[in-house]
Short mmCIF file of C-alpha atoms and ligand atoms in Angstrom, two decimals:
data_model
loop_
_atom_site.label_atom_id
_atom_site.label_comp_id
_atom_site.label_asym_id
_atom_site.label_seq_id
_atom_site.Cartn_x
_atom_site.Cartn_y
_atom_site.Cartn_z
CA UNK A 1 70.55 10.17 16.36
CA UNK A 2 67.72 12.07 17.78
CA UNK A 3 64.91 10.49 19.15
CA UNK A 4 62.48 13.00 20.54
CA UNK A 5 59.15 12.72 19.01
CA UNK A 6 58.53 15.96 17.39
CA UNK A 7 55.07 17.83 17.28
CA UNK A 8 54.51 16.14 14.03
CA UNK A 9 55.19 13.30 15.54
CA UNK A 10 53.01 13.50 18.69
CA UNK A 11 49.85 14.37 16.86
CA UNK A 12 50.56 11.68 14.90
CA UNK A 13 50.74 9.01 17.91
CA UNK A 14 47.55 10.58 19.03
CA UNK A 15 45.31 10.25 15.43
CA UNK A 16 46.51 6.34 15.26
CA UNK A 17 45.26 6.46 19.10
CA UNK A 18 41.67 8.05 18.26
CA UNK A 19 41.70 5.94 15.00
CA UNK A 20 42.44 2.38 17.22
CA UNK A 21 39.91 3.64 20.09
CA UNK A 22 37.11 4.92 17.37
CA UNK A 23 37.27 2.39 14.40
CA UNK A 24 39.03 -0.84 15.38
CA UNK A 25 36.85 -2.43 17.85
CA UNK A 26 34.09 -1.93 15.01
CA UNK A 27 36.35 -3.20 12.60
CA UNK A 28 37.42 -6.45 14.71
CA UNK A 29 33.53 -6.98 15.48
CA UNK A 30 33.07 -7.77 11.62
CA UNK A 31 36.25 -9.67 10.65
CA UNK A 32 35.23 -12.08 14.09
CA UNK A 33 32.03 -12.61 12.09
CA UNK A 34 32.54 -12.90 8.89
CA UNK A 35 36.35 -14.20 9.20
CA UNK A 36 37.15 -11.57 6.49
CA UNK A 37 38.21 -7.66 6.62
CA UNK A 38 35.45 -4.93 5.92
CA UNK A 39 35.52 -3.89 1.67
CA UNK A 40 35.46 -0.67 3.08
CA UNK A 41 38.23 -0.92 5.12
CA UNK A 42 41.55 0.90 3.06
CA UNK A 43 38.88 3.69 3.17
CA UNK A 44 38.63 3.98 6.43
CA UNK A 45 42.57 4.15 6.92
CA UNK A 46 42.56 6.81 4.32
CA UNK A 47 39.77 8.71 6.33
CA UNK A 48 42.05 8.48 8.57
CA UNK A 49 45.32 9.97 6.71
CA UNK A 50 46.98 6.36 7.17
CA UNK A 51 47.93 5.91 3.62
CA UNK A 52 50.41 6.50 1.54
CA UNK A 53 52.07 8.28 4.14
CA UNK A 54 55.50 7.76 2.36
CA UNK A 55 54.22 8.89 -1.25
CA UNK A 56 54.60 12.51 -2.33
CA UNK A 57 51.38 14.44 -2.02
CA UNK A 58 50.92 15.32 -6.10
CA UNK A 59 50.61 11.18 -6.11
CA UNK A 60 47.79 11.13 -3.26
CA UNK A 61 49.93 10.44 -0.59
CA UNK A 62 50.42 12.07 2.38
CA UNK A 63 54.27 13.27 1.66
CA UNK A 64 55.34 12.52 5.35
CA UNK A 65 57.91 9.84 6.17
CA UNK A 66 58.77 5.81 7.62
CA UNK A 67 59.32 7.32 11.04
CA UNK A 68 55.47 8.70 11.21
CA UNK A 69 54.32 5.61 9.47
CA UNK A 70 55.74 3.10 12.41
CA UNK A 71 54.50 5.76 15.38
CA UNK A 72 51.37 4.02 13.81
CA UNK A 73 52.11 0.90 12.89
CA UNK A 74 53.29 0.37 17.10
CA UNK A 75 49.59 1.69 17.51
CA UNK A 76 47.96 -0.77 16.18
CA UNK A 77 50.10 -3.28 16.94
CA UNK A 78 48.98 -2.59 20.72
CA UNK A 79 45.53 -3.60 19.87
CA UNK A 80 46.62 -7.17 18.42
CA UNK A 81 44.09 -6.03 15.49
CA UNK A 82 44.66 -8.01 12.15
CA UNK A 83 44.15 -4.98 10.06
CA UNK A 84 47.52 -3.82 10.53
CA UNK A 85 48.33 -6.16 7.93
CA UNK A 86 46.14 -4.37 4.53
CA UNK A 87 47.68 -0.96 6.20
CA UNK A 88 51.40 -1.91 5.65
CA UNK A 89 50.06 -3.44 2.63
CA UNK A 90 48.88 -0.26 0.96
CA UNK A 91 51.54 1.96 1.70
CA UNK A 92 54.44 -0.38 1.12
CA UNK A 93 52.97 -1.47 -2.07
CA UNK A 94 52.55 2.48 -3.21
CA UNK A 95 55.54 3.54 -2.12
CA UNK A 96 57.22 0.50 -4.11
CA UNK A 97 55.13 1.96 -7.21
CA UNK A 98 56.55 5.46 -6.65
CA UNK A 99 60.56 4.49 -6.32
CA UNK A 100 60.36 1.68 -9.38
CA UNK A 101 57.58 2.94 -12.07
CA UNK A 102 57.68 5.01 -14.89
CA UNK A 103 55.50 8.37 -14.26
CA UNK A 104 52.86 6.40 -16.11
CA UNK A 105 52.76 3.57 -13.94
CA UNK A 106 52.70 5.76 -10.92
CA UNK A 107 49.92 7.87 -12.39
CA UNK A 108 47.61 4.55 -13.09
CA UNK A 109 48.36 2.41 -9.50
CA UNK A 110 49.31 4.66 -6.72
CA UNK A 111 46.43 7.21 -6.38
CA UNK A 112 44.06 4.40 -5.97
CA UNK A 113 46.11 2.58 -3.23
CA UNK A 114 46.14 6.08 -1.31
CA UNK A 115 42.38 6.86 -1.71
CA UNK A 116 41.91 3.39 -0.24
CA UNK A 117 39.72 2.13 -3.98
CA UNK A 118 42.56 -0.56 -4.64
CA UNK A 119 43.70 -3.02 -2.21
CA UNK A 120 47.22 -3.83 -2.77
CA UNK A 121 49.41 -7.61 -2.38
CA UNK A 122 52.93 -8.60 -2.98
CA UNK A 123 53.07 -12.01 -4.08
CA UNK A 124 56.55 -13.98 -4.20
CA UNK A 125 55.49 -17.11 -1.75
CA UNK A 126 54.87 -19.93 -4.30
CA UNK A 127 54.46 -23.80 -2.59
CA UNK A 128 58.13 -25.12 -3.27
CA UNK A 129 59.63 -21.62 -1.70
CA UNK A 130 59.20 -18.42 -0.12
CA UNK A 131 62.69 -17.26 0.39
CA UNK A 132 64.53 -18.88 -2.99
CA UNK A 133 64.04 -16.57 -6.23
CA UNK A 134 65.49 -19.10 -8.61
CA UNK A 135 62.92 -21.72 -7.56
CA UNK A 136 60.36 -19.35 -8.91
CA UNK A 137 57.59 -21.51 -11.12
CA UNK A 138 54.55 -18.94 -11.81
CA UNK A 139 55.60 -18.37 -15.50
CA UNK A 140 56.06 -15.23 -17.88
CA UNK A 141 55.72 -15.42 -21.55
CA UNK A 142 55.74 -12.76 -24.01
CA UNK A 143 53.08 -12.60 -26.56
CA UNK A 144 52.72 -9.66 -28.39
CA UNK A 145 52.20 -6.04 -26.20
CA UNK A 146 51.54 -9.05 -23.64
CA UNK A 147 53.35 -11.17 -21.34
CA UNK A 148 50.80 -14.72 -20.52
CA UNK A 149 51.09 -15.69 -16.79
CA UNK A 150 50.42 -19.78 -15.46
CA UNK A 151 51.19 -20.99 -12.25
CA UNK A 152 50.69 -20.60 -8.72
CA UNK A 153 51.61 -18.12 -5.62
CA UNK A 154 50.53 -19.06 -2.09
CA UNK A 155 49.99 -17.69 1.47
CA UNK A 156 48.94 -14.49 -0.45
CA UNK A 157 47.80 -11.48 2.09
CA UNK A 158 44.62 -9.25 0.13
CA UNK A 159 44.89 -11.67 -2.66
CA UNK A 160 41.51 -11.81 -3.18
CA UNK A 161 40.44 -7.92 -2.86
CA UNK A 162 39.94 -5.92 -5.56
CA UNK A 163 43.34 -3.81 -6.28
CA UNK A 164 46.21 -4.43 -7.78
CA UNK A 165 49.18 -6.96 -6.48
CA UNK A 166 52.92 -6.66 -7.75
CA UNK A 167 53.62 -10.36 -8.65
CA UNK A 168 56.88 -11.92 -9.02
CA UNK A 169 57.59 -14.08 -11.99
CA UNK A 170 60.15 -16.57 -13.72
CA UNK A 171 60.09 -14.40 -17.25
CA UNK A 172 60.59 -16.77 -19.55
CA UNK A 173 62.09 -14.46 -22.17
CA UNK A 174 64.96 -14.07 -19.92
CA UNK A 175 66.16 -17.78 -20.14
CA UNK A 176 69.79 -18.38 -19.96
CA UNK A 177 70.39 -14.70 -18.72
CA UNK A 178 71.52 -14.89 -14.87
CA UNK A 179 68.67 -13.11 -13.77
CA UNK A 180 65.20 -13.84 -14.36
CA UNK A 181 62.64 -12.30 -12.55
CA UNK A 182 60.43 -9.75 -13.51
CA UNK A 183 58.01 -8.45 -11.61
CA UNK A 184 54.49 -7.35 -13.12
CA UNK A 185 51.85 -5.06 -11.50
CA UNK A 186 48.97 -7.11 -11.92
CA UNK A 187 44.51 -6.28 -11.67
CA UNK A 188 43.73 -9.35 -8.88
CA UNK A 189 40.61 -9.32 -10.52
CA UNK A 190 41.72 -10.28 -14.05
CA UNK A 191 40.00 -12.88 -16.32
CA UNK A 192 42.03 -16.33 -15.78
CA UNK A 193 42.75 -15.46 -12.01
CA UNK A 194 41.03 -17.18 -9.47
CA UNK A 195 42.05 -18.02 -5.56
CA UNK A 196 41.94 -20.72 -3.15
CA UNK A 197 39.88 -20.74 0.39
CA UNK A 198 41.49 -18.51 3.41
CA UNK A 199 44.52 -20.81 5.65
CA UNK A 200 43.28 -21.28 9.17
CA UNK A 201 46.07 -19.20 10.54
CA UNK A 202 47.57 -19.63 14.29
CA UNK A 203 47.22 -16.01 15.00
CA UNK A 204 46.04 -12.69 12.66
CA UNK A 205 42.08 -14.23 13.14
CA UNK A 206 39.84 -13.07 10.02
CA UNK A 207 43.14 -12.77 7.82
CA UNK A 208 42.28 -13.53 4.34
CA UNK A 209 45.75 -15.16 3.06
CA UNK A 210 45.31 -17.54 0.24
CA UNK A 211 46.73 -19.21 -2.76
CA UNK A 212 46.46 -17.43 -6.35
CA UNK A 213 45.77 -19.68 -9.37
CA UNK A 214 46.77 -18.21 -12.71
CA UNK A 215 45.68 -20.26 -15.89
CA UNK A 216 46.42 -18.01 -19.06
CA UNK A 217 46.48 -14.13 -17.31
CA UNK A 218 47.32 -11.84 -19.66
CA UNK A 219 49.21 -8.63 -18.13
CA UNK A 220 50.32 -5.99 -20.72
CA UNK A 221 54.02 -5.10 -21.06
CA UNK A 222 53.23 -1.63 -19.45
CA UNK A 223 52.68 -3.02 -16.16
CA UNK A 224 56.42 -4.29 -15.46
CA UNK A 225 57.56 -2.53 -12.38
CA UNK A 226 61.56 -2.01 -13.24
CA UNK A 227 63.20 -3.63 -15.43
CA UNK A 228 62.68 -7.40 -16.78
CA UNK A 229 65.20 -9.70 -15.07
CA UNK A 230 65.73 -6.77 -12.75
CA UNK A 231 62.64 -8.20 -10.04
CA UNK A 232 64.52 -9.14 -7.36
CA UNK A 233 65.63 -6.03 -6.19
CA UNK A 234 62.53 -4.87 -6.07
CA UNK A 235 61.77 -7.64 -3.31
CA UNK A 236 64.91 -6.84 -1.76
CA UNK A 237 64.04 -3.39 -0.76
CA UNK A 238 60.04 -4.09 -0.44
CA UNK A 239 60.71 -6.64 2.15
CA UNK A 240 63.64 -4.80 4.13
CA UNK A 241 60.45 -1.57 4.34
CA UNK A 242 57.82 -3.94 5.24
CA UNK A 243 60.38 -5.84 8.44
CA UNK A 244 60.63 -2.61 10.17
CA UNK A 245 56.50 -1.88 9.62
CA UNK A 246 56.29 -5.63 10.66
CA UNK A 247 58.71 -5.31 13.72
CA UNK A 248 57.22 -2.11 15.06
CA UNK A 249 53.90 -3.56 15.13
CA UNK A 250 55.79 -6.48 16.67
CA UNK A 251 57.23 -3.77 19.58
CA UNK A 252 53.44 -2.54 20.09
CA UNK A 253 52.30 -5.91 20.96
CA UNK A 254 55.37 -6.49 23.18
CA UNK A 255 53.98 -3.41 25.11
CA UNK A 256 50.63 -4.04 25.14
CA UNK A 257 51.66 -7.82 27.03
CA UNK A 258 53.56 -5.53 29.16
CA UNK A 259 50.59 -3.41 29.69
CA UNK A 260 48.74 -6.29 30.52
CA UNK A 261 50.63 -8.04 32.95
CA UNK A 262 51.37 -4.82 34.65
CA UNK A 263 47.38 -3.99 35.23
CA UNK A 264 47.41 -7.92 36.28
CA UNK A 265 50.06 -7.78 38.53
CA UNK A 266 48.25 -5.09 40.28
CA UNK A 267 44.67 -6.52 40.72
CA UNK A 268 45.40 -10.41 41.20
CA UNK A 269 46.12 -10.81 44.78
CA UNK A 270 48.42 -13.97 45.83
CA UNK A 271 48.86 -15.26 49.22
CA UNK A 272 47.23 -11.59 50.67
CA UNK A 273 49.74 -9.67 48.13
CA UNK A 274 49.64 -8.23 44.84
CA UNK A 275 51.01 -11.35 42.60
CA UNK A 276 53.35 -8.61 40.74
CA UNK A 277 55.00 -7.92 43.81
CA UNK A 278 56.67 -11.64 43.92
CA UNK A 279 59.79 -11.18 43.26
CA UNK A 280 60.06 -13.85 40.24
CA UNK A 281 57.02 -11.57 39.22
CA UNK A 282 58.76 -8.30 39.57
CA UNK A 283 61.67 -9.50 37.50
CA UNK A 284 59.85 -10.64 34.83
CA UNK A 285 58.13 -7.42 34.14
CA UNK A 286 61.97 -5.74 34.41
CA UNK A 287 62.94 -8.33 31.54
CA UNK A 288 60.03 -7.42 29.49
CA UNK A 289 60.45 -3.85 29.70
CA UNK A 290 63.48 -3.46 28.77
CA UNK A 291 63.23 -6.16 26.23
CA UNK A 292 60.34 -3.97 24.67
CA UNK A 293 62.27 -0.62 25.00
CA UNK A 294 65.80 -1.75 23.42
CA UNK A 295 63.57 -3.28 20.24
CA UNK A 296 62.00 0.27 19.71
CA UNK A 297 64.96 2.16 20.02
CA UNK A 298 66.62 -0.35 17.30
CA UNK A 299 63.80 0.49 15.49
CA UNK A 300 63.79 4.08 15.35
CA UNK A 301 67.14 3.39 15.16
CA UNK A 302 66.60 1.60 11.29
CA UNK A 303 63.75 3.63 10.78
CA UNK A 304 66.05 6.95 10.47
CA UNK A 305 68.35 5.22 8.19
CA UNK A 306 65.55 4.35 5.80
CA UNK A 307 64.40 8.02 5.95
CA UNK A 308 67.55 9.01 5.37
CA UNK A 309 68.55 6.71 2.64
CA UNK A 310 71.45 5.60 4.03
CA UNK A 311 73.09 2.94 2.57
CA UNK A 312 73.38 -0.36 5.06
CA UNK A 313 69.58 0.04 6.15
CA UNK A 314 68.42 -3.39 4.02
CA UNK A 315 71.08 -5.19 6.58
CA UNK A 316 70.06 -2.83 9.29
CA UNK A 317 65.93 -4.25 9.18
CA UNK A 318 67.71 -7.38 8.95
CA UNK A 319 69.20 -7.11 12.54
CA UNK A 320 66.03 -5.72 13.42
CA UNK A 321 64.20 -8.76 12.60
CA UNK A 322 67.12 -10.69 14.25
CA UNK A 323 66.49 -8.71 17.54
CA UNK A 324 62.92 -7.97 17.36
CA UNK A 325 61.44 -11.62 16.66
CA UNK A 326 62.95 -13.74 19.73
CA UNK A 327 62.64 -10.74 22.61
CA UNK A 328 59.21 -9.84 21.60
CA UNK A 329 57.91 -13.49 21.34
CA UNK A 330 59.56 -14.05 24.45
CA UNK A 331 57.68 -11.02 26.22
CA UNK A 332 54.38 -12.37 25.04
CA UNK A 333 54.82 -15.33 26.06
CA UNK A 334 55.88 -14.19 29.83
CA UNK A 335 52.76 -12.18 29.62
CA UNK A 336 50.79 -15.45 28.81
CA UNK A 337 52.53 -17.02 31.99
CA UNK A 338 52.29 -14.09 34.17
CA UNK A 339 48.53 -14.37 33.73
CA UNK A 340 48.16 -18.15 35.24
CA UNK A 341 45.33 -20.03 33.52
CA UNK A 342 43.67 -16.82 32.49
CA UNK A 343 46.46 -16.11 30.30
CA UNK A 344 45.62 -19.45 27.85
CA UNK A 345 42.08 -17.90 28.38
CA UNK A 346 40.92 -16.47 25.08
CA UNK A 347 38.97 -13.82 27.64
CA UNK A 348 42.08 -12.26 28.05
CA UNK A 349 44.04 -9.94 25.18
CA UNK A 350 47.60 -11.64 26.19
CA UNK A 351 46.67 -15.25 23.99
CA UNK A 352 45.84 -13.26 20.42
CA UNK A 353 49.26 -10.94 21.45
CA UNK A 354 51.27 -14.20 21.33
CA UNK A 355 49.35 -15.87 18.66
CA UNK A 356 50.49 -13.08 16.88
CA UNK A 357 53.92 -12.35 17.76
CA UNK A 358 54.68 -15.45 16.55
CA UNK A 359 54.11 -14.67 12.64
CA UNK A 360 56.89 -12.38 12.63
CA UNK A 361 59.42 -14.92 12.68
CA UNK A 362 58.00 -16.30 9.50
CA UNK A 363 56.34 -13.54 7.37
CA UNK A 364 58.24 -11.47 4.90
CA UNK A 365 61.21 -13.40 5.22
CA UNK A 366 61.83 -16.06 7.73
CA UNK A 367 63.99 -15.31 11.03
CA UNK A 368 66.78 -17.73 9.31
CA UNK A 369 66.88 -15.52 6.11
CA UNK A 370 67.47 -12.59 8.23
CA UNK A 371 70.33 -14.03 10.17
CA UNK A 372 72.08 -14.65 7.07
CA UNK A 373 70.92 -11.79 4.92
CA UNK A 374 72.93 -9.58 8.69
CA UNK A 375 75.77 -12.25 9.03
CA UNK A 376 76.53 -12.35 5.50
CA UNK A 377 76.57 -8.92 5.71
CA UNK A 378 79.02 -8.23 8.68
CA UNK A 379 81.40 -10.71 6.73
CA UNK A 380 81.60 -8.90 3.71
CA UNK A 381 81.67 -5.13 4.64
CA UNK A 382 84.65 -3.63 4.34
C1 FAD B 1 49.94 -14.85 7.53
C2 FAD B 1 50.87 -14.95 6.37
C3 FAD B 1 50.83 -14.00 5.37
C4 FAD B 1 51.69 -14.09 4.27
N1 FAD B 1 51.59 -13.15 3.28
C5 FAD B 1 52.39 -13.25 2.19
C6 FAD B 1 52.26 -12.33 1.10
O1 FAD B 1 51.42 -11.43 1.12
N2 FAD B 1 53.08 -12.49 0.04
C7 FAD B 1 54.01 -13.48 -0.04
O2 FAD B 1 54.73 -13.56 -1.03
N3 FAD B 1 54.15 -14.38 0.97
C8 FAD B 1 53.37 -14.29 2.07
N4 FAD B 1 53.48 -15.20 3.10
C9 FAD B 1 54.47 -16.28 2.97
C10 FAD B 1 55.74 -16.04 3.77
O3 FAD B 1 56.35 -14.81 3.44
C11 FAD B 1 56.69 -17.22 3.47
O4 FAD B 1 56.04 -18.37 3.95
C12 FAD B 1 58.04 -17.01 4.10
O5 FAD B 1 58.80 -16.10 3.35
C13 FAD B 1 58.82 -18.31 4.27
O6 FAD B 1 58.76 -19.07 3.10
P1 FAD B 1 58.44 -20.65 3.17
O7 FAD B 1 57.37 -20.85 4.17
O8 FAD B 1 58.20 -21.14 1.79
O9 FAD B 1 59.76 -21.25 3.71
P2 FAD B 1 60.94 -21.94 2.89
O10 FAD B 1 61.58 -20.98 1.98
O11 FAD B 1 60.44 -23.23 2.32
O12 FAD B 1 61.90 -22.27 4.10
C14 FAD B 1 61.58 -23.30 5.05
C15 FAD B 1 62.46 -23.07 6.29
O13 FAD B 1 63.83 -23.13 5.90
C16 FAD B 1 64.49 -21.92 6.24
N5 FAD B 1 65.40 -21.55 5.15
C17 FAD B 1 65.11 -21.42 3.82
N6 FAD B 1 66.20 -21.05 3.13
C18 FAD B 1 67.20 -20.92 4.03
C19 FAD B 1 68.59 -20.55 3.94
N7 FAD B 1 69.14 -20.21 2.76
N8 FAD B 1 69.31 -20.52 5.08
C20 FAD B 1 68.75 -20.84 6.29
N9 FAD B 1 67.45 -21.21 6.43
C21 FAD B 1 66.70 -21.24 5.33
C22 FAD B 1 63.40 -20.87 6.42
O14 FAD B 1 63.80 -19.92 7.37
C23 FAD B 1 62.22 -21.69 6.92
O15 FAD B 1 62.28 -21.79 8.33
C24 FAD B 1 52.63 -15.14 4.20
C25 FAD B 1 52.67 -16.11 5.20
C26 FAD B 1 51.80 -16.04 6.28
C27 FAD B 1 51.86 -17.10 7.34
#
């Protein structure tokens, strides 16, 4: 595999650079004030060329690939910014539109989620599970050209922005077939639909997560992505996309800690020495390092294989994960140490880094699920 960034590539890196020096600290100033992102914020990325990067252009998309869309993703990750999150978001979401919907449904839901109008959500989390699909309780009933939706998804990301959210449902039409989940592309803004207060979250400040309440939503037949029974595929796939996004932003904050401690190392002077020139000092920025550096190259790594549709990549992002979650956590929270009291400080960037690294191991799919999903997977191949 060949990992040299190409031109492409390289200008790439350097628009999510402008983008992160130019917009984000403006961005961040409003969601520390009003806890919340900007409205205006998909349009921003899409100022930017951010989204739909993996759609094909006569969609509104930008027709490039995964590879291009993680250079960026590792980008913002550096900052520790929570609007990485309504970024993956976007272009997951569309890109999920393109490969499972009819022309139609393509036609109606993607262009908006690449002009940055729409704000997208994928909503399986419910309060008895996020990782069991049978345990699924927000029901699906036909009635007429409709299907009548009741129940309850929580820990929803954008749930509350205008836009449209691909939901995941126990159809009840499907009873006693073995699989019954459908998933419907559904207007967040409905009549019946209405949402809970944001969690207080550990890290990700001014994320808007909540709980979705649906009493009586009616969601015409047209907007099943796929087939009925046929939804958990779907989340299959969606998720295995969204772990590599996830776990490149995930490598960006890794190497922003290293950054850091690096610059800290230098400048905070010890017993008449630089304090990174301790040996136990020194060694810890070696572990970090090449923690960092073998997580992006198993990243690019999985990132190919998606590009290139080769089969194994769904157990490929879960090794990522598997990888990814435990060094990177580790190497911010080394960073936190390496800073002394400061590091605890919320004056210095090293505290959000680890607030946030910590999310990975239990956002879109937990750590555990991975291990098996990867185990279960070098079991059974032949
Ligand atoms: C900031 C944030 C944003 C989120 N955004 C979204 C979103 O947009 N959409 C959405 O659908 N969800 C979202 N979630 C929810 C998240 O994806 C789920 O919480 C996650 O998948 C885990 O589900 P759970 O918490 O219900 O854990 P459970 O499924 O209840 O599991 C509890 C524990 O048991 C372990 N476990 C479960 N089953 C197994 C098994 N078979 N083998 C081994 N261990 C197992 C899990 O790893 C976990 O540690 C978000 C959560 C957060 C914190």
């Amino acid at each position: 595999m060949d990992f040299n960034l190409s031109p492409l590539n390289k200008m790439v890196i350097k628009t999510a650079k402008a983008f992160c020096e130019t917009e984000i600290p403006g961005i961040d100033a409003y969601m520390k004030e009003h806890k919340d992102y900007p409205p205006y914020l998909q349009e921003i990325f899409a100022k930017h060329k951010m989204l739909g990067m993996d759609v094909p252009k006569e969609y509104g998309g930008i027709g490039a690939d995964n590879f291009n869309l993680i250079l960026i993703a590792e980008e913002v990750g550096k900052t520790g910014s929570t609007c990485m999150l309504p970024f993956f978001m976007n272009n997951s979401v569309a890109e999920t539109i393109c490969h499972w919907g009819t022309e139609e449904v393509i036609k109606k839901f993607v262009p908006p989620l690449c002009d940055g109008t729409a704000w997208a959500s994928m909503a399986f989390t419910e309060p008895n599970t996020g990782s069991d699909p049978r345990s699924l309780t927000l029901t699906a009933e036909p009635d007429g050209d409709d299907f009548i939706l009741n129940g309850t998804k929580r820990f929803i990301s954008m749930a509350n922005k205008p836009g449209f959210g691909v939901f995941f449902t126990k159809d009840l039409s499907m009873k006693g077939k073995p699989f019954d989940t459908t998933a419907f592309i559904v207007d967040k803004m409905s009549p019946g639909i209405t949402f809970s207060g944001h969690y207080e979250l550990m890290g990700l400040d001014g994320a808007d997560t909540c709980d979705v309440f649906f009493k009586d939503v009616r969601v015409p037949k047209a907007n099943i992505l796929g087939k009925q029974g046929k939804g958990f595929p779907i989340l299959l796939r969606w998720i295995a996309g969204e772990r590599v996004q996830q776990c490149a932003a995930t490598v960006g904050g890794g190497q922003a800690a290293l950054e850091e401690s690096i610059k800290y190392g230098n400048e905070r002077v010890v017993g008449g020495f630089p304090m990174g020139y301790m040996q136990g000092f020194s060694w810890m920025l070696a572990e970090m390092k090449t923690r960092v550096e073998a997580c992006r190259l198993l990243c690019y790594k999985t990132v190919k294989l998606q590009d290139e549709k080769k089969k194994g990549f769904e157990a490929a992002s879960s090794e990522l994960k598997v990888l990814t979650v435990p060094l990177i956590q580790e190497v911010c929270r080394q960073a936190v140490q390496f800073h002394g009291s400061y590091g605890y400080s919320k004056e210095y960037k090293v505290e959000k880094l680890f607030r946030n690294a910590m999310h990975v191991g239990v956002v879109a799919s937990s750590l555990e699920i991975n291990k098996t999903i990867a185990g279960m997977t070098i079991l059974t191949q032949k």
